[in-house]
Each structure stands twice: as C-alpha cells, then as structure tokens.
Short mmCIF file of C-alpha atoms in Angstrom, two decimals:
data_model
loop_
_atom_site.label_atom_id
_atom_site.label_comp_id
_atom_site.label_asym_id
_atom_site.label_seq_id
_atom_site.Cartn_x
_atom_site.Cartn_y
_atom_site.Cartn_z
CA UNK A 1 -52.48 -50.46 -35.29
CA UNK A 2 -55.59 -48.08 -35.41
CA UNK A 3 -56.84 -50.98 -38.13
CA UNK A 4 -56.26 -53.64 -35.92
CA UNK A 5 -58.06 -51.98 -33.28
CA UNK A 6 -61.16 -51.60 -34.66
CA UNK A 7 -60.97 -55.56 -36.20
CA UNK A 8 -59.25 -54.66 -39.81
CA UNK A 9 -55.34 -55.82 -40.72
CA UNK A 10 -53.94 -53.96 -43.78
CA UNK A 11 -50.29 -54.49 -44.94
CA UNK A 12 -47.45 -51.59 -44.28
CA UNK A 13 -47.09 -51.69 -47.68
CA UNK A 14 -50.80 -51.02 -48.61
CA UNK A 15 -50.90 -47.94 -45.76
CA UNK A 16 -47.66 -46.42 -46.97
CA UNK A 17 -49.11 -46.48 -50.41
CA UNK A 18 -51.94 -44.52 -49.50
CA UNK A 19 -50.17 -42.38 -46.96
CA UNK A 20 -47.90 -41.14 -49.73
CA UNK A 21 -44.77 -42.11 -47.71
CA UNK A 22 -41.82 -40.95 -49.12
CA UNK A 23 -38.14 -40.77 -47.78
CA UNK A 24 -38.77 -37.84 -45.45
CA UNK A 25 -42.00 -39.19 -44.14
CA UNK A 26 -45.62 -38.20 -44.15
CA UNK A 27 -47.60 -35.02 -43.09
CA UNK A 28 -50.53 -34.80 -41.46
CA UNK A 29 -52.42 -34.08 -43.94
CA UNK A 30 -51.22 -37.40 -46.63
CA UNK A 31 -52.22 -39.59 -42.78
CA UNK A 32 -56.03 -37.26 -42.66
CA UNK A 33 -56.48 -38.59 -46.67
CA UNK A 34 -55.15 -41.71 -46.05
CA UNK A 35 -57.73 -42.20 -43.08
CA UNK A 36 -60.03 -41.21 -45.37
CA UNK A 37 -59.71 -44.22 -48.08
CA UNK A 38 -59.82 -46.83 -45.20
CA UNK A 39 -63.24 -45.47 -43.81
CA UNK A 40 -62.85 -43.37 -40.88
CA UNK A 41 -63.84 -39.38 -40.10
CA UNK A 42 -61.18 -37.71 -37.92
CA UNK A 43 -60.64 -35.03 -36.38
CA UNK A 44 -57.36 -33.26 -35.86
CA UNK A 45 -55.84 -29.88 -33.97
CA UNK A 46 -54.38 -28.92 -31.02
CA UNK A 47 -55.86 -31.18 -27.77
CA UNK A 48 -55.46 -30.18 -24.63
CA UNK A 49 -53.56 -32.88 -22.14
CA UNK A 50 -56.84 -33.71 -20.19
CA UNK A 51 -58.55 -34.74 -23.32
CA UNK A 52 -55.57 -36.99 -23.83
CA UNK A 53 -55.67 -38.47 -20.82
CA UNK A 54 -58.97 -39.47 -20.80
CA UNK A 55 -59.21 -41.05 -24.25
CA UNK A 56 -60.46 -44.75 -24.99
CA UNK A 57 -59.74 -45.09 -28.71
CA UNK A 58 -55.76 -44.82 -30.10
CA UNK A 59 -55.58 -41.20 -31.69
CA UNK A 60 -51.98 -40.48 -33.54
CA UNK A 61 -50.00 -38.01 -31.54
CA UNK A 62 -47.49 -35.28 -33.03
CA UNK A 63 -44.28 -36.76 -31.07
CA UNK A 64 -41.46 -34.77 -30.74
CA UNK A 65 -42.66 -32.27 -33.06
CA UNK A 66 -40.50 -34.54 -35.88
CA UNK A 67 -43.05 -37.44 -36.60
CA UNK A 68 -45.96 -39.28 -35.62
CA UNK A 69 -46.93 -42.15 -33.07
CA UNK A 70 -50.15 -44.11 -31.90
CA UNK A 71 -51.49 -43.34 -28.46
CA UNK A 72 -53.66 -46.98 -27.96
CA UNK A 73 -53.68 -46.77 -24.27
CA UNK A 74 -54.07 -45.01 -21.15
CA UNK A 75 -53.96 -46.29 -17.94
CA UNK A 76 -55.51 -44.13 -14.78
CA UNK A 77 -54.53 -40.93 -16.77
CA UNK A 78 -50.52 -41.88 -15.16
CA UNK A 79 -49.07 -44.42 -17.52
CA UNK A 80 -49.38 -43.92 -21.59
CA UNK A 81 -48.29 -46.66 -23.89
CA UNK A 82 -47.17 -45.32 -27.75
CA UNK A 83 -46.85 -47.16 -30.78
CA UNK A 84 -43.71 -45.49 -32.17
CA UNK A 85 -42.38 -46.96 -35.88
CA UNK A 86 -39.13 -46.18 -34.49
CA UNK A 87 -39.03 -47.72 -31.23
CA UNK A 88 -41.64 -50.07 -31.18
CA UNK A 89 -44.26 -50.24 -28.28
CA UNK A 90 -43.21 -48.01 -25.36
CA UNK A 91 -44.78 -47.05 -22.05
CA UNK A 92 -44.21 -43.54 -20.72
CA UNK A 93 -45.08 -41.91 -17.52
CA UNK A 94 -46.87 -38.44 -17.02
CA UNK A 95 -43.19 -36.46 -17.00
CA UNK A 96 -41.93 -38.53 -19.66
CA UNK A 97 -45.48 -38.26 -22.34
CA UNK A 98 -45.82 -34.57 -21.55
CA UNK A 99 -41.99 -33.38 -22.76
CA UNK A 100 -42.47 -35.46 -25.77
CA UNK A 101 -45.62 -34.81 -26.90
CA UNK A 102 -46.81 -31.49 -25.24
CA UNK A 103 -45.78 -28.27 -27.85
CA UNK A 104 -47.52 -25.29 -26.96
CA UNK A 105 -49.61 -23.60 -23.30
CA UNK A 106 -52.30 -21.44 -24.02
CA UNK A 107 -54.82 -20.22 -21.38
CA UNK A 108 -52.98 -22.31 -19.01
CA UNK A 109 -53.30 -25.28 -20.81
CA UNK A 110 -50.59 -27.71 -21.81
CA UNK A 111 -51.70 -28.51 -25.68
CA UNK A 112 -49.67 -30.97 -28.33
CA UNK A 113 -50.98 -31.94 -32.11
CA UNK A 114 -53.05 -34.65 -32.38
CA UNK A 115 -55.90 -36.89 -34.33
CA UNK A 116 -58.82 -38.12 -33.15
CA UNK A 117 -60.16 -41.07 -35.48
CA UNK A 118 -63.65 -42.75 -35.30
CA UNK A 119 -64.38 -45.52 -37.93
CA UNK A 120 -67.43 -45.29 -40.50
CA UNK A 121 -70.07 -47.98 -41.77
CA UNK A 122 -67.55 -47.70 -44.90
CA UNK A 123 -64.38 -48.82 -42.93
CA UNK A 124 -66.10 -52.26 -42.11
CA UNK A 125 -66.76 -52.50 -45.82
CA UNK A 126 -63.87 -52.12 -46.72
CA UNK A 127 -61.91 -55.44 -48.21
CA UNK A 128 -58.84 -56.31 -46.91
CA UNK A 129 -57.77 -58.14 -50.19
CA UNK A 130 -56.33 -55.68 -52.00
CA UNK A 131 -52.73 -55.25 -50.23
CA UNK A 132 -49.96 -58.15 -51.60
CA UNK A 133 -49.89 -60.97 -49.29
CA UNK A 134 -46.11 -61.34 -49.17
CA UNK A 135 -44.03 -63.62 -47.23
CA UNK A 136 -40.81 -62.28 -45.67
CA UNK A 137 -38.46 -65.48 -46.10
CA UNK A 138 -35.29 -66.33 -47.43
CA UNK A 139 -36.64 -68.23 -50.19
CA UNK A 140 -35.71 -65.71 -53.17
CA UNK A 141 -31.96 -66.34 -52.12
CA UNK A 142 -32.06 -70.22 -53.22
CA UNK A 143 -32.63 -68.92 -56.60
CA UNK A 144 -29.18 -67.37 -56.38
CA UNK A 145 -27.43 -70.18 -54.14
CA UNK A 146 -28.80 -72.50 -57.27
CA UNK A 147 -27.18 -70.85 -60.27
CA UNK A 148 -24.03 -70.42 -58.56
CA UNK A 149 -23.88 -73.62 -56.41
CA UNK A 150 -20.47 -74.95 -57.43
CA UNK A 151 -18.99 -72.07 -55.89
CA UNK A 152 -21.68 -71.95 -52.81
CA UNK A 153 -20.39 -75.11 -52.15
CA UNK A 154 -16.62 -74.13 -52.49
CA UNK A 155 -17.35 -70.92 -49.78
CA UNK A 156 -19.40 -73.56 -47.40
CA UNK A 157 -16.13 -75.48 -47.44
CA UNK A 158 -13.50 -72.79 -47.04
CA UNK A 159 -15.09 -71.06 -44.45
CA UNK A 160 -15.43 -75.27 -43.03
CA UNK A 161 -11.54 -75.54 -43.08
CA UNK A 162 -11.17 -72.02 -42.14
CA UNK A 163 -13.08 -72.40 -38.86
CA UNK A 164 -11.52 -76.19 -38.02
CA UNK A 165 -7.83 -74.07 -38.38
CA UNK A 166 -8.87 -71.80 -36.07
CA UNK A 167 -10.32 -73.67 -33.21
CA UNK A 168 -7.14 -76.29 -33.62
CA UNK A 169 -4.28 -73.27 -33.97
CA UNK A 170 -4.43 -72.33 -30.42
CA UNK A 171 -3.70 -76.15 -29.31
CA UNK A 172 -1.12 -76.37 -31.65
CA UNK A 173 0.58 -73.65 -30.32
CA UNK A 174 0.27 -74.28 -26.94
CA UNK A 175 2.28 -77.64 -27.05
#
C-alpha cells in the first residue's frame, strides 16, 4: 500500500519474499530490510501521538502490540483510516486508534511503535518486473475436470436428479 502510494505496485508474493514472512509473521526488523531492497530510508521508534496525528505519508504502526498495519490517512487529527491484512481498510476514531495502537506514556506523552518511510531516487528505479504476474482463476481446475470428465459428468447429473427430488418431494407429499 506504501508502494502504491508513492506510484509503484509490487505483488504480495514478491513483498512477503523479501519480508521473510513466515507462519508467525514478520518483525520489524525483516519489514526495515525489506524497505530497504525496494528503495526507501525509514525511520522507526517510539512516536509520540501528536506526531501521528499530524502525518501526510502512510507510516506502519505497531497495532495491538501483536502485528503490524498501514496508517495512509489522517483526517483533522480525529478520524484515522488503517490498512490492516486482517481486516482490510478500517477507519477508527481518536478513542478507538489510541487503545490499539498507543503502548507506553512517558513524560506525559502517549507513545506506540512505529515507522516512518520516505522513498529514495533508488525506489523509482526500481523495476516492477521481477514479481510473477499470476492470475487468480479457476483455470488450473479444468485440467482436473478433463482427466476425470466421465465421472464430472456423472456428479453434474446426480447432484441434477438429486436437486429435481428435492424441490418435487414436498409436493408429493403434500397431496
């Protein structure tokens, strides 16, 4: 989404590559190096919530202290819309963004983890070519449905008569 942002697409499978994603996720640190390779210094620590509210580039937020989101908008410092990979996009208000993303208050300062990313000369560069260009379809399944399509064509008709029974058995019975 960052990417995207800043005029650059790259596949999820291309970014997870380079993240390292595994099964439990990614750290910090595999998202800083993966940054990195596309082209783009950040910086990352503790911000305080006024920084956050002012921002007008997405920065990746720590979100629940259990994984990480996109912050790409803020609107009047009230209303904060996240890119979550679980949820999709959401839009929070103050109460809501500050119990999920706020983690520590030092000198009377509500602070939570996050990254601050600015793109290089390098991250225009970059080529977007190198990531598969796959399609998600249905089209590997006819190579199935083909070797097997005597009996593909015996389920198609079962679950036919099958259906026909069923929406005709509750006339029959009610005669």
């Amino acid at each position: 989404m960052i990417c995207k942002h800043y005029g650059k697409e790259f596949s999820i499978y291309y970014l997870s590559k380079i993240c390292n994603a595994t099964s439990v996720g990614v750290s910090l640190l595999s998202i800083g190096e993966a940054v990195s390779t596309l082209g783009f210094t950040y910086t990352c620590g503790k911000a305080s919530f006024q920084k956050i509210k002012v921002i007008t580039s997405p920065c990746i937020l720590h979100w629940n202290q259990n994984h990480f989101v996109v912050l790409y908008k803020v609107k009047n410092g009230k209303t904060f819309y996240i890119a979550d990979p679980g949820k999709g996009l959401i839009k929070y208000n103050l109460e809501e963004f500050k119990k999920h993303w706020i983690s520590t208050q030092s000198d009377g300062e509500e602070k939570g983890i996050a990254m601050f990313l600015e793109p290089t000369p390098a991250f225009y560069e970059k080529q977007t070519d190198e990531q598969p260009t796959e399609e998600r379809s249905f089209k590997f399944l006819f190579g199935y449905i083909k070797q097997y399509r005597k009996y593909f064509v015996q389920i198609v008709l079962g679950l036919l008569v099958g259906s026909l029974l069923q929406l005709i058995l509750p006339f029959l019975t009610q005669s």
